[in-house]
XYZ file of C-alpha atoms in Angstrom:
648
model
C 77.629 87.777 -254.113
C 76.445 89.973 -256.963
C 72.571 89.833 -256.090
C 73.298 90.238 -252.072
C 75.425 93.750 -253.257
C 72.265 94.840 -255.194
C 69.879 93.872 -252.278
C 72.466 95.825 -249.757
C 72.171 98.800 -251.661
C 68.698 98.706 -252.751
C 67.751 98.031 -249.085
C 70.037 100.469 -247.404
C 69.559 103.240 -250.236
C 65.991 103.075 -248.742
C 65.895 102.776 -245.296
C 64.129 105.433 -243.067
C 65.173 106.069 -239.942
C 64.342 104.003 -236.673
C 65.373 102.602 -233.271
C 68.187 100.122 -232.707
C 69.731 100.861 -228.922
C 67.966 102.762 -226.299
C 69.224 106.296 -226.601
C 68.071 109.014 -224.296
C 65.814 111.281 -225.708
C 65.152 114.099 -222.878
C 65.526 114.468 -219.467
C 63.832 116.976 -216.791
C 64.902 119.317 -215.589
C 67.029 119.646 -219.047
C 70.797 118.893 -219.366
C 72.241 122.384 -218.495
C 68.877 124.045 -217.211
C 69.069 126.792 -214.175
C 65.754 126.485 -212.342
C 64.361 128.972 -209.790
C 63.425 126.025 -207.439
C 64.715 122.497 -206.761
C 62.592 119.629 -208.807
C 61.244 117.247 -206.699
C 61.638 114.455 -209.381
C 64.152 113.594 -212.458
C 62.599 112.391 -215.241
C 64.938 110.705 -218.146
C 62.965 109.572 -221.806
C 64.356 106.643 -224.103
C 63.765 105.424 -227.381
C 63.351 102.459 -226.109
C 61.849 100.547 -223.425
C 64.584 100.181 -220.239
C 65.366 97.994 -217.485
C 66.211 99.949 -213.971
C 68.909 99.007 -211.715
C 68.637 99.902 -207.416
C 71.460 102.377 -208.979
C 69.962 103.571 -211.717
C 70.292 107.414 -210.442
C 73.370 108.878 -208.993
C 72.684 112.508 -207.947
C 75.885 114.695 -206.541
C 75.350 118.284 -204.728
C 78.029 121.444 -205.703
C 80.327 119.543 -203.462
C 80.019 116.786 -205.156
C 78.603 114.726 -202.019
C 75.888 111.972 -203.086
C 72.066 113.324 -202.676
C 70.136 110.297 -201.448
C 67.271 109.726 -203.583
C 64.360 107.598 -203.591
C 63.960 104.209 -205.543
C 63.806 104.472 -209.359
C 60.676 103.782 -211.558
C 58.733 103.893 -214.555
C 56.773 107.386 -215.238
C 53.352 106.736 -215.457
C 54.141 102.422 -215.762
C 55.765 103.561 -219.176
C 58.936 101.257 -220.042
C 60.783 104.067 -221.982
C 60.671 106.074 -219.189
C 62.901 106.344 -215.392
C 62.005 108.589 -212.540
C 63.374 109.597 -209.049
C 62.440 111.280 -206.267
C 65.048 114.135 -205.120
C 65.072 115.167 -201.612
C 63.728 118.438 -200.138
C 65.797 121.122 -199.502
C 68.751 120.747 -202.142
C 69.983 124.405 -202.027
C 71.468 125.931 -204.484
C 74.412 125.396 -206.860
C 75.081 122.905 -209.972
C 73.714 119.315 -209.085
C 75.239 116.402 -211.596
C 73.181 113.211 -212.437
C 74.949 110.336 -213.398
C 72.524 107.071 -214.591
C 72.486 103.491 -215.814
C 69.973 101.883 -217.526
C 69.678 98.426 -219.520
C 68.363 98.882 -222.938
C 66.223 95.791 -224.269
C 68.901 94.399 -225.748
C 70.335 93.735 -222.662
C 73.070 96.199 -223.062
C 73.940 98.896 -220.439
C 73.624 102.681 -221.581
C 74.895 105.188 -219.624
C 75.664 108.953 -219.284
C 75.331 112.120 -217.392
C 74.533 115.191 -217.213
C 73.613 118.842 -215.237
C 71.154 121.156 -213.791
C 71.502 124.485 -212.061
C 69.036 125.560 -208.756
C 69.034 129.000 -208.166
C 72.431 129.775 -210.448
C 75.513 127.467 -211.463
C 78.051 127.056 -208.947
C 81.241 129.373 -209.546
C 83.161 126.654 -210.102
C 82.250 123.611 -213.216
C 80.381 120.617 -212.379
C 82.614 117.503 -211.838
C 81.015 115.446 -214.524
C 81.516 111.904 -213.853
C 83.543 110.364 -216.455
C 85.011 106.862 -217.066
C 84.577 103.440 -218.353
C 80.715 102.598 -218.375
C 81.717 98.269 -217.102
C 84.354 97.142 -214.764
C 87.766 96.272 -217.126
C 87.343 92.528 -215.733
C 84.096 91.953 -215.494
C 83.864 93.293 -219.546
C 86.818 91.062 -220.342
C 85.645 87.798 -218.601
C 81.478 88.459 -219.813
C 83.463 89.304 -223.370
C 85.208 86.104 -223.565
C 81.896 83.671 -222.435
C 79.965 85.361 -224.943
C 82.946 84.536 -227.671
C 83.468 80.821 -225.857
C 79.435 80.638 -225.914
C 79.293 81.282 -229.906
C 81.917 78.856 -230.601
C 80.471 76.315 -228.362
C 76.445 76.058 -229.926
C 78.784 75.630 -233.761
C 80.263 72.469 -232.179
C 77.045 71.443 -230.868
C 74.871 71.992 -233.311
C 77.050 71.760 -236.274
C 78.445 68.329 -235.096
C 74.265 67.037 -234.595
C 73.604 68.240 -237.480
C 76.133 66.745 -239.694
C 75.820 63.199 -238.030
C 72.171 63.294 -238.547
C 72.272 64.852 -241.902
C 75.537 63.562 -243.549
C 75.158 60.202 -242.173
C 78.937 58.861 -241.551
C 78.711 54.990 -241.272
C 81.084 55.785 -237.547
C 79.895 58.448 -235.663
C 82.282 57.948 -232.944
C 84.889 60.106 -233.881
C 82.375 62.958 -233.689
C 81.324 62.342 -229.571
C 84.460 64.478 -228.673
C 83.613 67.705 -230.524
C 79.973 66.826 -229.468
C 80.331 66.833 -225.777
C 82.995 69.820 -226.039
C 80.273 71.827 -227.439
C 78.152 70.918 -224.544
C 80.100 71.245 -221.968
C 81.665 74.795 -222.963
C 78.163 76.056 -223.782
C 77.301 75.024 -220.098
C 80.001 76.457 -218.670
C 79.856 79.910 -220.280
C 75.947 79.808 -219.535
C 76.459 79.764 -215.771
C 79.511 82.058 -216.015
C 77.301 84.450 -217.905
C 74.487 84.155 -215.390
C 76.846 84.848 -212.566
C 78.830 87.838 -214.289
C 75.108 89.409 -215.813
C 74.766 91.781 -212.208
C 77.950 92.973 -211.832
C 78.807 93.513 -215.748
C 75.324 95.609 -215.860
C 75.948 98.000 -212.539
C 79.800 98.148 -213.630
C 80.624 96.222 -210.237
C 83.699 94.150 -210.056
C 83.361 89.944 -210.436
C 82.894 90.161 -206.396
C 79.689 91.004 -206.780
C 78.652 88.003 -208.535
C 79.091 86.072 -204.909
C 75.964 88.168 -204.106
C 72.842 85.882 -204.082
C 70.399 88.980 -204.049
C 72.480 90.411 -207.286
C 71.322 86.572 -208.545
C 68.049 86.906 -207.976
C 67.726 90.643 -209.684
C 69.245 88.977 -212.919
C 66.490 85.985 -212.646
C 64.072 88.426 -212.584
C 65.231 89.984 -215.956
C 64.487 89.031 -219.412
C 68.190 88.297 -219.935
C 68.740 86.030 -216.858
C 65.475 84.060 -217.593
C 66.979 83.755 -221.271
C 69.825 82.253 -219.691
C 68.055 79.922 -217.589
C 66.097 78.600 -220.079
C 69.172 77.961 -222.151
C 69.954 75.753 -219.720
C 67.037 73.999 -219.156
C 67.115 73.609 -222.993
C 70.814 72.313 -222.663
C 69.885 69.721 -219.655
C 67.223 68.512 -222.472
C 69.827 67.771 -224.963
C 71.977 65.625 -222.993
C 68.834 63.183 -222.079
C 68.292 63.492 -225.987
C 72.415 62.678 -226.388
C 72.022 59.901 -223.688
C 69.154 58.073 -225.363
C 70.681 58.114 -228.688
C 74.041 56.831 -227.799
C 72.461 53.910 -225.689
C 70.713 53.432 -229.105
C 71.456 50.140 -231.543
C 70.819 50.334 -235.238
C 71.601 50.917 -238.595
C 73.023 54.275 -237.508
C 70.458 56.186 -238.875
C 68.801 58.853 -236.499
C 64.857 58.178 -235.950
C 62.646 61.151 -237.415
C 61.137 61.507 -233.543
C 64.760 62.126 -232.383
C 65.622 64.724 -235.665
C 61.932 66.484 -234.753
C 63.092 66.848 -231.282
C 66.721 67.780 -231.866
C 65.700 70.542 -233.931
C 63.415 72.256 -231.954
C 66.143 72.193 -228.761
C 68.236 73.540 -231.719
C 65.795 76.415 -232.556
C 65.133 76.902 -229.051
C 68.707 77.388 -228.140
C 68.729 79.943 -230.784
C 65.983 81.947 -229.508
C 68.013 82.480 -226.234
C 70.411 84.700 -228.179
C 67.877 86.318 -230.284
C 65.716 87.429 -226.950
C 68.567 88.970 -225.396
C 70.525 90.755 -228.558
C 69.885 93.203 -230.962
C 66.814 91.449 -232.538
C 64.830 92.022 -229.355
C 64.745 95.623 -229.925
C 64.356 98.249 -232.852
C 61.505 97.772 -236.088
C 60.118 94.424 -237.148
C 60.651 92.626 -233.675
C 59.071 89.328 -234.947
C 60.817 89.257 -238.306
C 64.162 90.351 -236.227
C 63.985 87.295 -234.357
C 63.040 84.421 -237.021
C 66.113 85.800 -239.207
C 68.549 85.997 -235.889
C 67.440 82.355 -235.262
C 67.420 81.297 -238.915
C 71.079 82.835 -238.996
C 72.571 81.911 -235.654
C 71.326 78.245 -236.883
C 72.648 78.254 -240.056
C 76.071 79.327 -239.012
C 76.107 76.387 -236.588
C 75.689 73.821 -239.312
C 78.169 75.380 -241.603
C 80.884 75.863 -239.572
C 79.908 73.441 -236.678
C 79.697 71.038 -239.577
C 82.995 72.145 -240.972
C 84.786 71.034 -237.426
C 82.724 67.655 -237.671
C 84.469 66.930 -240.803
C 88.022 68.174 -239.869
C 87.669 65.399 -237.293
C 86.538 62.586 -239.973
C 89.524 63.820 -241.955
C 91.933 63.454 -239.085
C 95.194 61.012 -240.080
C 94.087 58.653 -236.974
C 90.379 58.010 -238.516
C 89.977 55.291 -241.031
C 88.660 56.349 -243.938
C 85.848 54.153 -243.851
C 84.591 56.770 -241.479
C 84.291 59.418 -244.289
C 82.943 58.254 -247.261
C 82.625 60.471 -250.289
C 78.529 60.238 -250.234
C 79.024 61.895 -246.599
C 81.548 64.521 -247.967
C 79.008 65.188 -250.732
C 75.814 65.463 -248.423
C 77.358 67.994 -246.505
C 78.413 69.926 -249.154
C 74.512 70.603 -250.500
C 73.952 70.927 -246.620
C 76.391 73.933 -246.811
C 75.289 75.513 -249.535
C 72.224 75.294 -248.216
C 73.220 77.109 -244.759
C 75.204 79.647 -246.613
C 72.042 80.674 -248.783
C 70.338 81.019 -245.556
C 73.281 83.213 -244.122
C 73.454 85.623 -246.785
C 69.475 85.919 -246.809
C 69.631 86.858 -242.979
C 72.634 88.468 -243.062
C 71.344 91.134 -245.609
C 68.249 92.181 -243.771
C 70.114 92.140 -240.239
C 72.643 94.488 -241.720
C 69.749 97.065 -243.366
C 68.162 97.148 -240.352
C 71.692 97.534 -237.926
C 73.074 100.213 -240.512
C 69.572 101.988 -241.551
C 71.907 104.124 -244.059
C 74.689 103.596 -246.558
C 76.842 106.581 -244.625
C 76.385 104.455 -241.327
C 78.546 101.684 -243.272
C 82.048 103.604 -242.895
C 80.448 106.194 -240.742
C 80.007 104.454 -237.645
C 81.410 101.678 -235.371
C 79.057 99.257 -236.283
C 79.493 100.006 -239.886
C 82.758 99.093 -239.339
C 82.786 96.358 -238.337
C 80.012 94.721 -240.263
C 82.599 95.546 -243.407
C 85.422 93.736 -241.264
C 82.987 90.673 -241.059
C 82.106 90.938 -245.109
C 86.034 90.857 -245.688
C 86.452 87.805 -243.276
C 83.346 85.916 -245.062
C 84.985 86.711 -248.317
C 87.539 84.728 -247.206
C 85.319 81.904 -245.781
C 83.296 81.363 -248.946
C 87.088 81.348 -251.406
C 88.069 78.287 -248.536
C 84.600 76.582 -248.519
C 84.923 76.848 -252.920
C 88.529 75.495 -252.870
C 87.149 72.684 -250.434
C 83.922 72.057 -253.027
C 85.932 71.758 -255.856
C 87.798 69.327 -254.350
C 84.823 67.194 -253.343
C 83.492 67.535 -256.739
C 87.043 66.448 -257.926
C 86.569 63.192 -255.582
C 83.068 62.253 -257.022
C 84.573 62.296 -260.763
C 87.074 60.011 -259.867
C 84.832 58.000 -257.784
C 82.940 57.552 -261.003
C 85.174 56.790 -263.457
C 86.834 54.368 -261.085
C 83.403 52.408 -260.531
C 83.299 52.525 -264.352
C 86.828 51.108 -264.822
C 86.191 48.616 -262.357
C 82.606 47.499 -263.723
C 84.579 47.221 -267.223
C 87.256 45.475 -266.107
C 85.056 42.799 -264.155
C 82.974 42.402 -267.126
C 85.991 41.754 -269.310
C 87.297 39.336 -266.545
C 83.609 37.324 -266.867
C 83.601 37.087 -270.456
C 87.015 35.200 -270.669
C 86.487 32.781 -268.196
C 82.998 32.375 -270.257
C 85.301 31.601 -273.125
C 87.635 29.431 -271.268
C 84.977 27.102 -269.665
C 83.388 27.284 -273.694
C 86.390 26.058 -275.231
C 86.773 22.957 -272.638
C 83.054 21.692 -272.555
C 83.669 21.729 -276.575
C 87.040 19.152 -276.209
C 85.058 17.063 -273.114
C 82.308 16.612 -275.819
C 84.492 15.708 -278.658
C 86.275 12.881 -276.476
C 82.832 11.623 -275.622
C 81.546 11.471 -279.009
C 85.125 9.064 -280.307
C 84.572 7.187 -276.945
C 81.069 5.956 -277.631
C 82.044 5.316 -281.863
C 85.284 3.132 -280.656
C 82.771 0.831 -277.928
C 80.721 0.535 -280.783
C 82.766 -1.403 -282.858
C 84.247 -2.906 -279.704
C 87.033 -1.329 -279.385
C 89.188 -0.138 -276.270
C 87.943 2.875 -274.274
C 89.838 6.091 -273.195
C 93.277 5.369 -272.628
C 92.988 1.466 -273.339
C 92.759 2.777 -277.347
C 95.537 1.430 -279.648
C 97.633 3.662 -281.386
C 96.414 3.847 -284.972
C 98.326 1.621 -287.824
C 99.936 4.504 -289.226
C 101.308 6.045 -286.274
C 99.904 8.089 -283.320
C 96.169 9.379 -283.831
C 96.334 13.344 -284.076
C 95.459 14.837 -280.578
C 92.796 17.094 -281.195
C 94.467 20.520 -280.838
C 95.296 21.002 -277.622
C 92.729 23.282 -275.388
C 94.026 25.735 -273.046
C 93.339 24.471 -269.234
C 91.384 27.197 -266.889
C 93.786 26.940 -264.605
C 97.545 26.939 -266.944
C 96.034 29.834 -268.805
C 97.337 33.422 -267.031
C 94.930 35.304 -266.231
C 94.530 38.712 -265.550
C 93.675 39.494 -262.064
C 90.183 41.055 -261.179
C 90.565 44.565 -260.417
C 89.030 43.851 -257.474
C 91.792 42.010 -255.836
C 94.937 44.591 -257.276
C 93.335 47.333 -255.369
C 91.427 48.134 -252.075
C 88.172 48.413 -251.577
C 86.224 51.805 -252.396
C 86.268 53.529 -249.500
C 89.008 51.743 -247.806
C 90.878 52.067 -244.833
C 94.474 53.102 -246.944
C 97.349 54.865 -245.143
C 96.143 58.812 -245.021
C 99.268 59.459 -246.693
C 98.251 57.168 -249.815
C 95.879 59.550 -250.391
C 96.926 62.554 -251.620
C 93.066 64.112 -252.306
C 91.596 63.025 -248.677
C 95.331 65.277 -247.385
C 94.696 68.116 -249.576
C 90.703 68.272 -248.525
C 91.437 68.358 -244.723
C 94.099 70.995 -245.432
C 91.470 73.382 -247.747
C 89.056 72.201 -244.745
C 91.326 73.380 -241.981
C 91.899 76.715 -243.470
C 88.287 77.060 -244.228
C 87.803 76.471 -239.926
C 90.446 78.563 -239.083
C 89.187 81.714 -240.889
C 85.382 80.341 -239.581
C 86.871 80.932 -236.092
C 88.070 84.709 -237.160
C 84.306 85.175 -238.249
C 82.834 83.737 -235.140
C 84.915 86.597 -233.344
C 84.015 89.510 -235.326
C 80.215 88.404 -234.807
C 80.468 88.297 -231.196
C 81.743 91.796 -231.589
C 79.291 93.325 -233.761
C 76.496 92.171 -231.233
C 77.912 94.070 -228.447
C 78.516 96.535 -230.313
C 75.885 100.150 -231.191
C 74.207 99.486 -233.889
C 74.640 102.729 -236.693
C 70.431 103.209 -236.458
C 71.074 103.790 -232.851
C 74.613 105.703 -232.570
C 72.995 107.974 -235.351
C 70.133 109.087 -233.466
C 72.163 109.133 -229.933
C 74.092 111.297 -232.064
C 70.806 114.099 -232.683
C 69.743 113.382 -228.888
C 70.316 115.932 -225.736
C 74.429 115.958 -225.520
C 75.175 113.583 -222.916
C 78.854 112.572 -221.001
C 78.971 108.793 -221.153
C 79.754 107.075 -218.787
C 80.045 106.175 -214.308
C 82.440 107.889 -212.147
C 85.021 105.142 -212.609
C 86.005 102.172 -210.413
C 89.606 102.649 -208.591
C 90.766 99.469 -207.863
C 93.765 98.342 -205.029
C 95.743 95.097 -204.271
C 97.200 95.111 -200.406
C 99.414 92.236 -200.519
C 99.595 90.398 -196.720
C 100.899 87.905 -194.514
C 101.256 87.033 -191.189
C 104.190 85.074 -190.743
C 102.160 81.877 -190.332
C 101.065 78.779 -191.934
C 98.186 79.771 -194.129
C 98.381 83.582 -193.652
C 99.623 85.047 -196.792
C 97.538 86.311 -199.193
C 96.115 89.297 -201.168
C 93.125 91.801 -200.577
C 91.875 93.498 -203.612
C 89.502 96.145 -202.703
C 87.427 98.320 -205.366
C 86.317 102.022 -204.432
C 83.441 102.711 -206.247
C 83.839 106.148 -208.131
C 87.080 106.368 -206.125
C 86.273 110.243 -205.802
C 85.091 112.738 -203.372
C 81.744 111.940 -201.730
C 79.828 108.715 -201.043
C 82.085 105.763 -202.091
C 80.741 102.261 -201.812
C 83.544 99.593 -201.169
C 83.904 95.764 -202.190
C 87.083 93.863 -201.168
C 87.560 90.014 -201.591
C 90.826 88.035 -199.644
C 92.380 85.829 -202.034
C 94.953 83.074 -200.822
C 98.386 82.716 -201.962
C 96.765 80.263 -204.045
C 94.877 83.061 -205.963
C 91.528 81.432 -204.649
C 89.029 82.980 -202.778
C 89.403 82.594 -199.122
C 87.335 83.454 -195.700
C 88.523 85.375 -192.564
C 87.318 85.977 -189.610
C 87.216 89.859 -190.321
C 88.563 92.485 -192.062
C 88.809 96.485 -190.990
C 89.692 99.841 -193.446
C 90.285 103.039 -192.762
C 91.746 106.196 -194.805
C 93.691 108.810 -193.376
C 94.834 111.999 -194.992
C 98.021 113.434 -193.700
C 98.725 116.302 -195.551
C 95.277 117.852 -193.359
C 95.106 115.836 -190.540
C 92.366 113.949 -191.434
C 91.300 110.584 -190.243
C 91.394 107.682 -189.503
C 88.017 107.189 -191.196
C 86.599 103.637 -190.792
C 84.412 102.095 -193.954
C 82.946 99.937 -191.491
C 82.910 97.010 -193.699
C 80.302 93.686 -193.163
C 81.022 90.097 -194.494
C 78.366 89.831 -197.478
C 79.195 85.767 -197.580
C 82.083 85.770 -200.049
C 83.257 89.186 -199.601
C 83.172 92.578 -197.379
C 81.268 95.707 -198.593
C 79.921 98.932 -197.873
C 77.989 101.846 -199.257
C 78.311 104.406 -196.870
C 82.171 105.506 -196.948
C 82.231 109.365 -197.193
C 85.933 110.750 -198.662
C 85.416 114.506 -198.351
C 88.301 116.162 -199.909
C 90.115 115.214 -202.837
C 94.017 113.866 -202.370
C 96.048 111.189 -201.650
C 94.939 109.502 -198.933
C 96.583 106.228 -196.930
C 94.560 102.887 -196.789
C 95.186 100.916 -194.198
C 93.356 96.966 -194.269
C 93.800 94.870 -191.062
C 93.231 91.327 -191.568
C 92.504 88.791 -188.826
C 93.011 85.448 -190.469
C 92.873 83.550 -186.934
C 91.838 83.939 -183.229
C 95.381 84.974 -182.521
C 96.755 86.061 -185.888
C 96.445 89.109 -187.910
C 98.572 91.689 -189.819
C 97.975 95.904 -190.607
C 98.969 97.153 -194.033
C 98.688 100.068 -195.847
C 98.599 101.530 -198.910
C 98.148 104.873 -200.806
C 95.228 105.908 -202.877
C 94.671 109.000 -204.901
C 90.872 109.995 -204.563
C 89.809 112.725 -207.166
C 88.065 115.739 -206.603
């Protein structure tokens, strides 16, 4: 802990600056510019190289109407640039340009800003302002990428310690094995699905959309993702083969070769779409985000893999101590390679020592240091423990090896002293036939009374004996009562804790990565002011039902900004189930009473899945009345309505 503090501060004490995030550099026409003429282009310049949406650009006139505008691109086929055509003929007045771009990373940027033709408008720009993601689509893509983390520990961490470690029974280890897999799966395809929608800001609805499918395919994160599961699909015929396997349980070097490289390559599907895909030292970014990723797995995959061996239900024949000590040199092993990693990740994330408490990321990197803190005291309580259960290992083996010995060397005695008496009866025996007397018990008694005896010998079997250690105890490594054992309790409670704060880490990780790293909000912070950010989603539940079998339900509809202007409009049925569910059709219209205004009808299509528009025009700002008409049958259908408030 002492040398990665002097690294940290010898490392961040001279870093330079660089480029983390994509942060917009410049834009023309220049935020806050009055021109004499309209521009027939907008040009915006990143630090970075982007990724352009079909909505990149969202252009509104003094009246805050939508300008249509051509199809964004690259200036000049440069990646850190994105360009649009404007219209002829804007007029005059303050114009406001709202855009979206993905940074390499894979994370959407966003902000705004203003241009004058002419001379500003007499009244201020409406500056679209807001949250830059839909509120569920952040939450669900949020907790996938948590579920996703936890999921490759289990995998990995559970592979690793059965190939590593080497418990004689494996098969307490298939459950955490396969719920790695399958969770990992799952979030994958949830994650492909939710990738459109969480990078235009669109609502989960829009993950029905197969061409919104095909856009993420076609994007360095989506192929990331698909190759993630390719890898995944690979691992299971891997999984498969060695299960249908019989041997000595001890994995074939082909199988480890192969396992880790599905294990690396699983890896790299993070590091291409995260922070290590973007900023300095690219390359080097990405073999430390693999070697790191990777060695959290087998520590704390590793630690759920032995919570399971230590569970009260599993012999503890399944768990010797020469497992428990592999896996401790495996850990220290993966948490050398975690501090390594984790000091050069956090140089180049921070780039300064003020960034530490300065900045978001900062932040929470120091939140993370606190929480491994705490790791490392559980995982040193759980080593000294399984140093504790070597010792005595030892000196039991020793106080059994010197208690057989003893054992040995009196029965040596005891079969000594009784070939010495069957001798000495031989030897009178053949002296009495000689001078032809009686044999054995045929002998007279002698004149003078009763021959001595020869002293009496102790018989092998009248003598007590000692029992063999062996047989007042178990075996080593037997299968005793959990609760016999008080060191095998008190491990798998210093191992639980250890998981449970390994959990809390997991967490804060997934956190940090979505979150701007201090290189990158530092030099946002020196580029062109900028208002973060989408007009914002407004989003209504109608509640319906028709009075029939069937015909009850909700329709939640999304107004995208929800203001003035063009609107575009997504609205999914949902059963009284909560499912998704088809009709026939669906019709909305807004009215404003308070001016006499409507009904205007959003004209919306089916899009397979759901009902949409672009091309709903709210003119003036107030609270308008929604009305949805919903056919569920030939014959039956229902009209509700609802308010809205549309800002100006």
């Amino acid at each position: 802990m002492l040398l990665g503090t002097v690294l940290v501060l010898l490392l961040l004490g001279g870093a330079g600056p660089a480029t983390a995030h994509s942060a917009l550099k410049g834009s023309d026409p220049g935020d806050g510019t009055v021109l004499r003429s309209a521009p027939r282009d907008l040009t915006l310049t990143f630090t970075e190289s982007v990724g352009l949406l079909d909505d990149s650009f969202r252009v509104y006139d003094p009246g805050n109407r939508r300008v249509r505008t051509g199809e964004p691109r690259h200036a000049g086929g440069r990646s850190d640039t994105a360009r649009v055509t404007l219209p002829a003929g804007l007029g005059e007045g303050t114009f406001t340009v709202a855009w979206r771009v993905v940074s390499a990373d894979s994370h959407p940027v966003s902000g705004a800003f203003t241009f004058s033709v002419g001379k500003p408008s007499p009244t201020p720009a409406a500056v679209p302002t807001g949250p830059v993601e839909h509120p569920l689509t952040g939450s669900l893509h949020d907790a996938a990428r948590h579920l996703a983390y936890l999921a490759v520990a289990l995998l990995v961490g559970t592979a690793a310690f059965a190939a590593l470690c080497r418990p004689p029974d494996p098969a307490p280890l298939r459950l955490p094995l396969l719920t790695g897999w399958w969770t990992l799966l799952a979030t994958t395809v949830a994650l492909l699905l939710l990738r459109a929608p969480y990078e235009t800001g669109a609502g989960p609805a829009a993950a029905l959309d197969p061409s919104a499918l095909g856009r993420t395919l076609a994007g360095r994160p989506g192929i990331a993702l698909l190759a993630r599961l390719v890898l995944l699909l690979a691992t299971a015929g891997l999984l498969v083969r060695l299960a249908r396997r019989r041997g000595d349980g001890r994995t074939p070097p082909a199988a480890l070769v192969t396992g880790a490289a599905l294990a690396v390559g699983l890896a790299l599907t993070w590091a291409a779409a995260e922070h290590a895909s973007a900023g300095p030292q690219v390359p080097l970014a990405m073999a430390s985000s693999v070697l790191h990723l990777l060695a959290m797995a087998v520590w704390l995959g590793g630690l759920a893999a032995l919570l399971t061996l230590l569970r009260p239900s599993v012999p503890a024949t399944a768990l010797p101590a020469a497992a428990v000590t592999r896996f401790s040199r495996v850990a220290f092993a993966a948490v050398t390679v975690l501090a390594a990693t984790g000091v050069y990740q956090s140089w180049r994330g921070l780039g300064s020592w003020t960034a530490l408490t300065g900045t978001s990321y900062g932040r929470t990197l120091l939140l993370k240091l606190a929480a491994v803190v705490a790791l490392l005291m559980a995982a040193n309580h759980s080593r000294r423990w399984t140093a504790r259960g070597r010792t005595e290992a030892a000196e039991k083996r020793d106080t059994t090896d010197a208690t057989d010995t003893a054992d040995a060397t009196d029965a040596t005695d005891v079969v000594d002293v009784t070939d010495a008496a069957d001798a000495q009866r031989a030897v009178r025996e053949r002296v009495l036939e000689a001078v032809g007397g009686p044999r054995g018990a045929d002998a007279p008694s002698s004149p003078s009374g009763p021959e001595p005896e020869p002293p009496s010998e102790p018989e092998p079997q009248s003598e007590p004996q000692s029992e063999p250690a062996s047989a007042s105890r178990p075996p080593s490594g037997g299968s005793a009562p959990d609760g016999a054992d008080p060191r095998r309790r008190a491990l798998r409670r210093s191992v639980l804790a250890e998981a449970v704060v390994a959990v809390v880490v997991l967490a804060v990780t997934t956190v940090l990565t979505g979150t701007l790293p201090g290189r990158a909000e530092a030099e946002a912070a020196q580029a062109p002011a900028a208002t973060p950010g989408l007009p914002a989603a407004t989003v209504v539940t109608i509640p319906f039902d028709t009075g029939t079998p069937g015909g009850s339900g909700t329709v939640q509809i999304t107004l995208d900004p929800g203001r003035t202007g063009d609107n575009g409009v997504q609205a999914v049925v949902l059963g009284s189930d909560g499912g998704l569910t088809a009709i026939p059709e669906l019709r909305l219209s807004f009215t404003l009473p308070a001016r006499k205004i409507g009904p205007l009808d959003a004209g919306l299509t089916d899009r397979g899945g759901y009902w949409a528009t672009n091309d709903l025009t709210l003119p003036i700002p107030g609270t308008w009345t929604m009305k949805a008409t919903v056919r569920v049958s030939e014959l039956d259908q229902v009209s509700v309505t609802k308010p809205v408030r549309i800002a100006g």
